[in-house]
CSV table of C-alpha atoms and ligand atoms in Angstrom, one decimal:
chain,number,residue,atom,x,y,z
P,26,UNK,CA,-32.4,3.2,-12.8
P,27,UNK,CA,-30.9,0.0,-11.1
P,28,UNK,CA,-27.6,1.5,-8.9
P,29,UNK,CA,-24.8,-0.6,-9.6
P,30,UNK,CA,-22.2,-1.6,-6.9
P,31,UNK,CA,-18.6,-3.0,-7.1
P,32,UNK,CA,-18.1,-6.5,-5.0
P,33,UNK,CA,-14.9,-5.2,-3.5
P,34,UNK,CA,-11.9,-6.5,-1.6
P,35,UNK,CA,-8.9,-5.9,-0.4
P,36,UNK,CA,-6.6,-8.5,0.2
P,37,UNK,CA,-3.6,-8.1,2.7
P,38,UNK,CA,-0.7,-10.9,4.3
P,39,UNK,CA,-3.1,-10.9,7.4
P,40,UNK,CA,-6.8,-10.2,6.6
P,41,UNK,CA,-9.2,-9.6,3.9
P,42,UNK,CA,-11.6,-6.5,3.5
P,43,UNK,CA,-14.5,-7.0,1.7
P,44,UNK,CA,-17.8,-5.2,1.1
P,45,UNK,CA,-20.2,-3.7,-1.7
P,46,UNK,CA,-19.0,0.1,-3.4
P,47,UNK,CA,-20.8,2.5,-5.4
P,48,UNK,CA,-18.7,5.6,-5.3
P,49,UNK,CA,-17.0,6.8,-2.1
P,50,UNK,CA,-18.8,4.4,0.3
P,51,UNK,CA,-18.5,1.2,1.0
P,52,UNK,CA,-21.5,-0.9,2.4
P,53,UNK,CA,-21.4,-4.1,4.1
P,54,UNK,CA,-17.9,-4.1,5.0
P,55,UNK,CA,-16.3,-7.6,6.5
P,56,UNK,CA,-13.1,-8.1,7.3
P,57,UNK,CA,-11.8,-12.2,7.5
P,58,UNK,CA,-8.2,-13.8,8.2
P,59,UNK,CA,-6.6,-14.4,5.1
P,60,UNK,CA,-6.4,-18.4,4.6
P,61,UNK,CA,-2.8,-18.9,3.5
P,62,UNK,CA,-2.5,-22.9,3.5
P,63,UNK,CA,-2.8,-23.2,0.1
P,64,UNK,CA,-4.1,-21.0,-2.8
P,65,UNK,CA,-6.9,-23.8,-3.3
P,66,UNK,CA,-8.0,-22.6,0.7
P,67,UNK,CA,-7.4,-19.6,-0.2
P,68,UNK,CA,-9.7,-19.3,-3.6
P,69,UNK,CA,-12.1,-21.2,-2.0
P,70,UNK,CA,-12.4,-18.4,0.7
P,71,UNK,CA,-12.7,-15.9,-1.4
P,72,UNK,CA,-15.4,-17.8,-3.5
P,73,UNK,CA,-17.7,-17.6,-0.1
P,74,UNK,CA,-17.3,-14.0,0.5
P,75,UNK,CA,-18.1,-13.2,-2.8
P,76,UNK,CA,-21.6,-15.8,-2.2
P,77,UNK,CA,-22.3,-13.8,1.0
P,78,UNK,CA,-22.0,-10.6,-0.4
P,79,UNK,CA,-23.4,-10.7,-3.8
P,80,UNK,CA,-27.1,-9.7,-5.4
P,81,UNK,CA,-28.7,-8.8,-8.5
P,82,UNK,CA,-27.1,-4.8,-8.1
P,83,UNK,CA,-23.9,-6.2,-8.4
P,84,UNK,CA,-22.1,-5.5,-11.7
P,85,UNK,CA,-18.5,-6.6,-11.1
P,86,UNK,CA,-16.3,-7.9,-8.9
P,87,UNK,CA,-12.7,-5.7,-7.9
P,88,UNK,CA,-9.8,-7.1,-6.2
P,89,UNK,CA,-7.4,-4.8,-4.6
P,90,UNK,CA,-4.1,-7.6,-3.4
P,91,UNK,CA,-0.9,-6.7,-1.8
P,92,UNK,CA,1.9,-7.8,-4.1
P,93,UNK,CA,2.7,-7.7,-7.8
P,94,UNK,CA,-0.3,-8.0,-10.2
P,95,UNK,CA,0.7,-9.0,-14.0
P,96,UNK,CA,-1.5,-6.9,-16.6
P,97,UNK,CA,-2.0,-9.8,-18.6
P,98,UNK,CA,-5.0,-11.8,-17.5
P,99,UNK,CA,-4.9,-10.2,-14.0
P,100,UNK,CA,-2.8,-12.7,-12.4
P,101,UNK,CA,-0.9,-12.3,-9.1
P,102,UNK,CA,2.3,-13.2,-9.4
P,103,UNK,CA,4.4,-13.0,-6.2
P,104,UNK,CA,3.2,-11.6,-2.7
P,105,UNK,CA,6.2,-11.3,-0.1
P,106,UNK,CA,3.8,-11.6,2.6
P,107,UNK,CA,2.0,-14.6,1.4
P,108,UNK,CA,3.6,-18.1,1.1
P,109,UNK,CA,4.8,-19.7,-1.7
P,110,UNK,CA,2.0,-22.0,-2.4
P,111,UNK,CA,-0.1,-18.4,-3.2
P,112,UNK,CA,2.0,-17.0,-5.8
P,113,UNK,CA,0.4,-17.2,-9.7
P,114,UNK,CA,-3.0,-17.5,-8.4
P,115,UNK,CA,-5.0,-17.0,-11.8
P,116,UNK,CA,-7.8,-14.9,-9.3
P,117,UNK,CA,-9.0,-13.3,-12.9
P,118,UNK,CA,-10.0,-16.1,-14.9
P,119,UNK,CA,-11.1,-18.8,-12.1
P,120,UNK,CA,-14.2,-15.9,-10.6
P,121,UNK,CA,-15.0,-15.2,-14.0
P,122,UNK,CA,-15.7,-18.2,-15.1
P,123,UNK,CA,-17.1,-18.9,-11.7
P,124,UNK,CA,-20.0,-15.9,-11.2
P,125,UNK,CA,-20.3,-14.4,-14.6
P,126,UNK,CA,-18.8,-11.2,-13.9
P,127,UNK,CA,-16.4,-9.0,-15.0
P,128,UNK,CA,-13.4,-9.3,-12.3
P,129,UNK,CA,-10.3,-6.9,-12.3
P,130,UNK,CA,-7.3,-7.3,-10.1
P,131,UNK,CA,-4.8,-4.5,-9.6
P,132,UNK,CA,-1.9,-4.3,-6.4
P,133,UNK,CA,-3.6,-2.9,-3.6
P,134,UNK,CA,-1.6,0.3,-3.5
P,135,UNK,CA,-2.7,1.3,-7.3
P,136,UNK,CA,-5.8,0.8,-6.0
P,137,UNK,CA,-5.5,3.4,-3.3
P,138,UNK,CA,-3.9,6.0,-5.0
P,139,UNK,CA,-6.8,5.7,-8.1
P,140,UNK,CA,-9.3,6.2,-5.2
P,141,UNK,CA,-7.3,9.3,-3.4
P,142,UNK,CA,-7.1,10.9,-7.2
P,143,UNK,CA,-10.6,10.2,-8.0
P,144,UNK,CA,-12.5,11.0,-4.3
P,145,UNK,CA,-9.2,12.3,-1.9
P,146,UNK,CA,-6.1,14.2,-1.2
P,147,UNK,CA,-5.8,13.9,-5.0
P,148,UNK,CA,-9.0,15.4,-6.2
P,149,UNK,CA,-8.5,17.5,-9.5
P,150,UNK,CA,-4.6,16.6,-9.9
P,151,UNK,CA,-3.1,15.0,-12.9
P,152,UNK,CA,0.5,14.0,-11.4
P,153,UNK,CA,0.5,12.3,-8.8
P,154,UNK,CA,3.1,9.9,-6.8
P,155,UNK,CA,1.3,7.6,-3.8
P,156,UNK,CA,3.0,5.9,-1.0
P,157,UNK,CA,1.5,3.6,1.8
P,158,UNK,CA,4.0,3.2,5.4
P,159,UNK,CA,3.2,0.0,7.2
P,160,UNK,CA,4.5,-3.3,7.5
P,161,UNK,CA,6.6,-2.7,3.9
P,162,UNK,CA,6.1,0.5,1.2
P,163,UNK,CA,3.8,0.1,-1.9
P,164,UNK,CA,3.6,2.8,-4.3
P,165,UNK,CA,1.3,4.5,-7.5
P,166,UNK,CA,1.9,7.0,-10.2
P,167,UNK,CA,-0.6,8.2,-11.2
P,168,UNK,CA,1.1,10.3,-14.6
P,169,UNK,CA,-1.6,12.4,-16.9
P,170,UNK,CA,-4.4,11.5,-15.2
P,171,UNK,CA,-3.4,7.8,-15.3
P,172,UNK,CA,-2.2,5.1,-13.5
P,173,UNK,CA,0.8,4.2,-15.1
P,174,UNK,CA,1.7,0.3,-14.8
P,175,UNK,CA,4.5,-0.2,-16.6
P,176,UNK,CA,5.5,-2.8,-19.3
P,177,UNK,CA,3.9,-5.6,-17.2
P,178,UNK,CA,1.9,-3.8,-14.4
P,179,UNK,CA,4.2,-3.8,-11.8
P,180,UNK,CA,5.4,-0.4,-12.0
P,181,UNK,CA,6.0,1.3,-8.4
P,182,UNK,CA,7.3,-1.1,-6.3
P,183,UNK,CA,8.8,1.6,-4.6
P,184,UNK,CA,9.4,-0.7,-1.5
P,185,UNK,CA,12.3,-2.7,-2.9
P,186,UNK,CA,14.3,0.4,-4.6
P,187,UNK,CA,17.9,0.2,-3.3
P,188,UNK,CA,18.6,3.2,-1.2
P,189,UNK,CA,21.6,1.7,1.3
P,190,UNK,CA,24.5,-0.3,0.5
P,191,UNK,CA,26.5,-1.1,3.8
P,192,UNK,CA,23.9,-2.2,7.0
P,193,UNK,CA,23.0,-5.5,5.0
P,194,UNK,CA,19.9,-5.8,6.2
P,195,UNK,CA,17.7,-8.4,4.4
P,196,UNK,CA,13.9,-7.5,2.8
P,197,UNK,CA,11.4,-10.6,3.0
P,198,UNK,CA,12.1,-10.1,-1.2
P,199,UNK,CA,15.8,-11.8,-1.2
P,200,UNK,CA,17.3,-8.0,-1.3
P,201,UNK,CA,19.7,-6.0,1.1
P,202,UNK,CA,18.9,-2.9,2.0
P,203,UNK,CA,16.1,-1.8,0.3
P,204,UNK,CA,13.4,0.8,1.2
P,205,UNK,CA,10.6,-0.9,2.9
P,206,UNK,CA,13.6,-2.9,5.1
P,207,UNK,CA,15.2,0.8,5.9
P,208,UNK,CA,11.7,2.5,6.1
P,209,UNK,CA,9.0,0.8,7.0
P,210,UNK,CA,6.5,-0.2,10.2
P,211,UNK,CA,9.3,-3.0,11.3
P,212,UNK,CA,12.4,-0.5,10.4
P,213,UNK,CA,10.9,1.8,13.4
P,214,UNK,CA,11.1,-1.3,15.4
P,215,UNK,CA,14.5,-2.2,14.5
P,216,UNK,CA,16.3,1.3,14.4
P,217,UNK,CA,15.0,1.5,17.7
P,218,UNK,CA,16.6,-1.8,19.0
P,219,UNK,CA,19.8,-0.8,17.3
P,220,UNK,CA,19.9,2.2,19.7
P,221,UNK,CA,18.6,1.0,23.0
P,222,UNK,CA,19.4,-2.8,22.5
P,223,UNK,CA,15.4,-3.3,23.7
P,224,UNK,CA,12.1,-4.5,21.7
P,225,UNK,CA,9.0,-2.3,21.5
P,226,UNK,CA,6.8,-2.6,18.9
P,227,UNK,CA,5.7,0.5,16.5
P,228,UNK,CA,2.7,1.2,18.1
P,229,UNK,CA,4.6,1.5,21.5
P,230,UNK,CA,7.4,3.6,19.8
P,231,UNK,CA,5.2,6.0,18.7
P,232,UNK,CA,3.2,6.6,21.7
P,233,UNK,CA,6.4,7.1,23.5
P,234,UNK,CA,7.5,9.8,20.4
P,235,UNK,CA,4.3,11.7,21.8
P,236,UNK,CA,6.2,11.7,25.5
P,237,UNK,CA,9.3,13.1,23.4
P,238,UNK,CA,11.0,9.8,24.7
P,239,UNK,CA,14.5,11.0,23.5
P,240,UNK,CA,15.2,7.3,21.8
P,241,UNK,CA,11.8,6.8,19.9
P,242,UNK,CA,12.2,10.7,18.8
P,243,UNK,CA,15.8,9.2,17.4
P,244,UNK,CA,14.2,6.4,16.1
P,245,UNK,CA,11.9,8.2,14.0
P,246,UNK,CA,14.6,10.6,12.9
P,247,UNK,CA,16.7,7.7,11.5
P,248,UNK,CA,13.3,6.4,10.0
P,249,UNK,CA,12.5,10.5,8.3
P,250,UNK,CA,16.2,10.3,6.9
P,251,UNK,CA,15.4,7.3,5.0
P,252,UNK,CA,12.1,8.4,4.1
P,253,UNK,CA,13.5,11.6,2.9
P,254,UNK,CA,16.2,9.7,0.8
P,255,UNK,CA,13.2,7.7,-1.2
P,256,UNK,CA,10.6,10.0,-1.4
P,257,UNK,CA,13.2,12.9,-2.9
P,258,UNK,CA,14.1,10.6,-5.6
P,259,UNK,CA,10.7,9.7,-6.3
P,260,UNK,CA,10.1,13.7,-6.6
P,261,UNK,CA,13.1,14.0,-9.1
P,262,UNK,CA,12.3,11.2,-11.1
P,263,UNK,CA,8.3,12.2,-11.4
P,264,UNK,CA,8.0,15.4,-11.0
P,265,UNK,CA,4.8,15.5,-9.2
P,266,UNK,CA,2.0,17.8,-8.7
P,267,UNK,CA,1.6,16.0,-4.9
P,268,UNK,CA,2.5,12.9,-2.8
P,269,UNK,CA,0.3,11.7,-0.8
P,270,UNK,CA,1.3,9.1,2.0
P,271,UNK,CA,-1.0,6.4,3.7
P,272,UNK,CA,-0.5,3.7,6.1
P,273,UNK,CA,0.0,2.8,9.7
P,274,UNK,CA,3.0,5.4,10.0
P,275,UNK,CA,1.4,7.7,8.5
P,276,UNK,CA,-0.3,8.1,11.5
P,277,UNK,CA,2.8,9.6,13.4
P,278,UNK,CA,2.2,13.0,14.1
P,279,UNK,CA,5.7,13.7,14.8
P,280,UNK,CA,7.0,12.0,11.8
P,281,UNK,CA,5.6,14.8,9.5
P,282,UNK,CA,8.1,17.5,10.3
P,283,UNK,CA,10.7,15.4,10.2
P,284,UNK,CA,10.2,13.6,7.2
P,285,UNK,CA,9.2,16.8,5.3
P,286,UNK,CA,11.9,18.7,6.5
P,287,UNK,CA,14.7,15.3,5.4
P,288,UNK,CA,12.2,15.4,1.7
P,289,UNK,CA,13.4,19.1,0.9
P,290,UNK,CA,17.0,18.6,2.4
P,291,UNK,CA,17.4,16.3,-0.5
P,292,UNK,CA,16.2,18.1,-3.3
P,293,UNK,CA,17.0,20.9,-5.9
P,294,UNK,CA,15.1,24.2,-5.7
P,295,UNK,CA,13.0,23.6,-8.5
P,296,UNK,CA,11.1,20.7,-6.4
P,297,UNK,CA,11.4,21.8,-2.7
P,298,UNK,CA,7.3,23.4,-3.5
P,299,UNK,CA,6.5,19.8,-4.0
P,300,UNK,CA,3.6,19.2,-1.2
P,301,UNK,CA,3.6,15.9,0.5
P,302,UNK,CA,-0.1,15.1,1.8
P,303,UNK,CA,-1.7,12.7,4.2
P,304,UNK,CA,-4.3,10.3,2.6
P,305,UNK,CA,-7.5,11.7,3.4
P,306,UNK,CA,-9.8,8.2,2.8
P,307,UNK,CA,-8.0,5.9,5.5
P,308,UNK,CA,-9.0,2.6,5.5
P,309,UNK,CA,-11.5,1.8,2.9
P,310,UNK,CA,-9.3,3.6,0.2
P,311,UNK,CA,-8.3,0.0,-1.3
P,312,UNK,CA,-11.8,-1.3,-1.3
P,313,UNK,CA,-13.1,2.3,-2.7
P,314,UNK,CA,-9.9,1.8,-5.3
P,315,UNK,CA,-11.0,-1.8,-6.9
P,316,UNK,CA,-14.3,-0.5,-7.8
P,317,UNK,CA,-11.9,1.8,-10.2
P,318,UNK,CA,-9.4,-0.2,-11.7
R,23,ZN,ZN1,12.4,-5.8,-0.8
């Protein structure tokens, strides 16, 4: 029997993953800059990878992309990272027609949730809500075993829920004051400038959290209460078996406590049991997730 493999890649605002899947690992793993000029660039780069990587083995081609994915026809619609000349990039139909293969396209943070349910922190569960913490928030349901995508496939954008009304601060989407802008990688950063008046960057924030610098440890509380304020409504409006949380900040160690203890603050008894996991795959869940879409 011939193994088959998935041509993977995940596509981010600053650098593409790529490699071959079958199952849980990944094989040939590259990483490139992600060519922004122009989506033609852009298409064209992706074109080569896919020449480099591919062989006789390979029976499809899966792209996990940060931003909004439309169900219909796979086509990316808008990535705030990205410029504007790489929004509606029909990725879908153009490889197709290109190499022959199937090619399915799904937002890069359904992509790690469907691999933490199918090989991770998700193993065996049914309900399941999944959040990545880094530079903005993406989200997943997974609901019945399924990943639920909503009327167009863009369900979860947990990033740009609402959850202040009075600091003003702007998202890179148009909004005020939405999650990602309260919560996020850059939020650390900011919350921390707002209290000292000085610039360090997140990785240098939460080193000095380790130190129990009193103003990173503040920092990160600020950050926990806003955390807590999404992910409890997440919980009340799902209901889920587990959350399970990826990305940079996840790596905090001294942001667990706090955000788990702001999580139950927040909600009724009937939820407080609700477990809130790390992500157990790290950084190849995206690539291990587009060989499942
Ligand atoms: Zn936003």
């Amino acid at each position: 029997m011939t193994a088959k493999y998935t041509l993977a890649f995940d596509v981010g605002g600053t650098k593409i993953k790529a490699g071959l899947v079958k199952a849980d690992k990944v094989f040939h793993c590259q990483t490139y800059p992600t060519e922004k000029k122009s989506a033609q660039k852009f298409l064209t780069e992706i074109e080569i990878i896919i020449k480099s990587l591919i062989n006789p083995k390979v029976s499809q081609i899966g792209i996990a992309t940060a931003g909004l994915v439309r169900k219909e026809g796979n086509q990316v619609d808008f990535v705030p990272h990205f410029p504007k000349g790489l929004i509606n990039i029909p990725l879908k139909r153009r490889l197709e027609k290109k190499f022959g293969l199937p090619v399915k396209v799904d937002n890069d943070v359904n992509c790690f949730i469907l691999a933490e349910l199918k090989y991770g922190a998700a193993r065996g569960l049914t309900n399941v809500i999944g959040l990545t913490l880094g530079t903005g928030i993406g989200g997943g349901i997974i609901i019945d075993g399924k990943l639920y995508q909503g009327h167009t496939g863009m369900a979860g954008e947990f990033g740009h829920i609402i959850i202040e009304a009075h600091l003003g601060w702007p998202c890179r989407c148009g909004k005020l004051d939405d999650f990602e802008t309260l919560a996020a990688g850059p939020a650390l950063e900011k919350w921390y400038k707002k209290i000292t008046g000085k610039k360090k960057s997140t990785y240098e924030i939460s080193e000095m959290t380790l130190k129990n610098n009193p103003q990173a440890l503040k920092s990160l509380s600020i950050l926990a209460k806003y955390l807590g304020i999404g992910i409890s409504n997440l919980i009340t409006i799902f209901n889920p078996e587990m959350v399970i949380i990826g990305g940079g900040l996840a790596e905090i160690k001294k942001l667990w406590p706090l955000m788990r203890r702001e999580i139950k603050k927040n909600l009724l008894p009937e939820f407080k049991n609700c477990p809130v996991a790390k992500a157990k795959l790290g950084t190849n869940a995206g690539l291990v997730g587009a060989s499942l879409i």
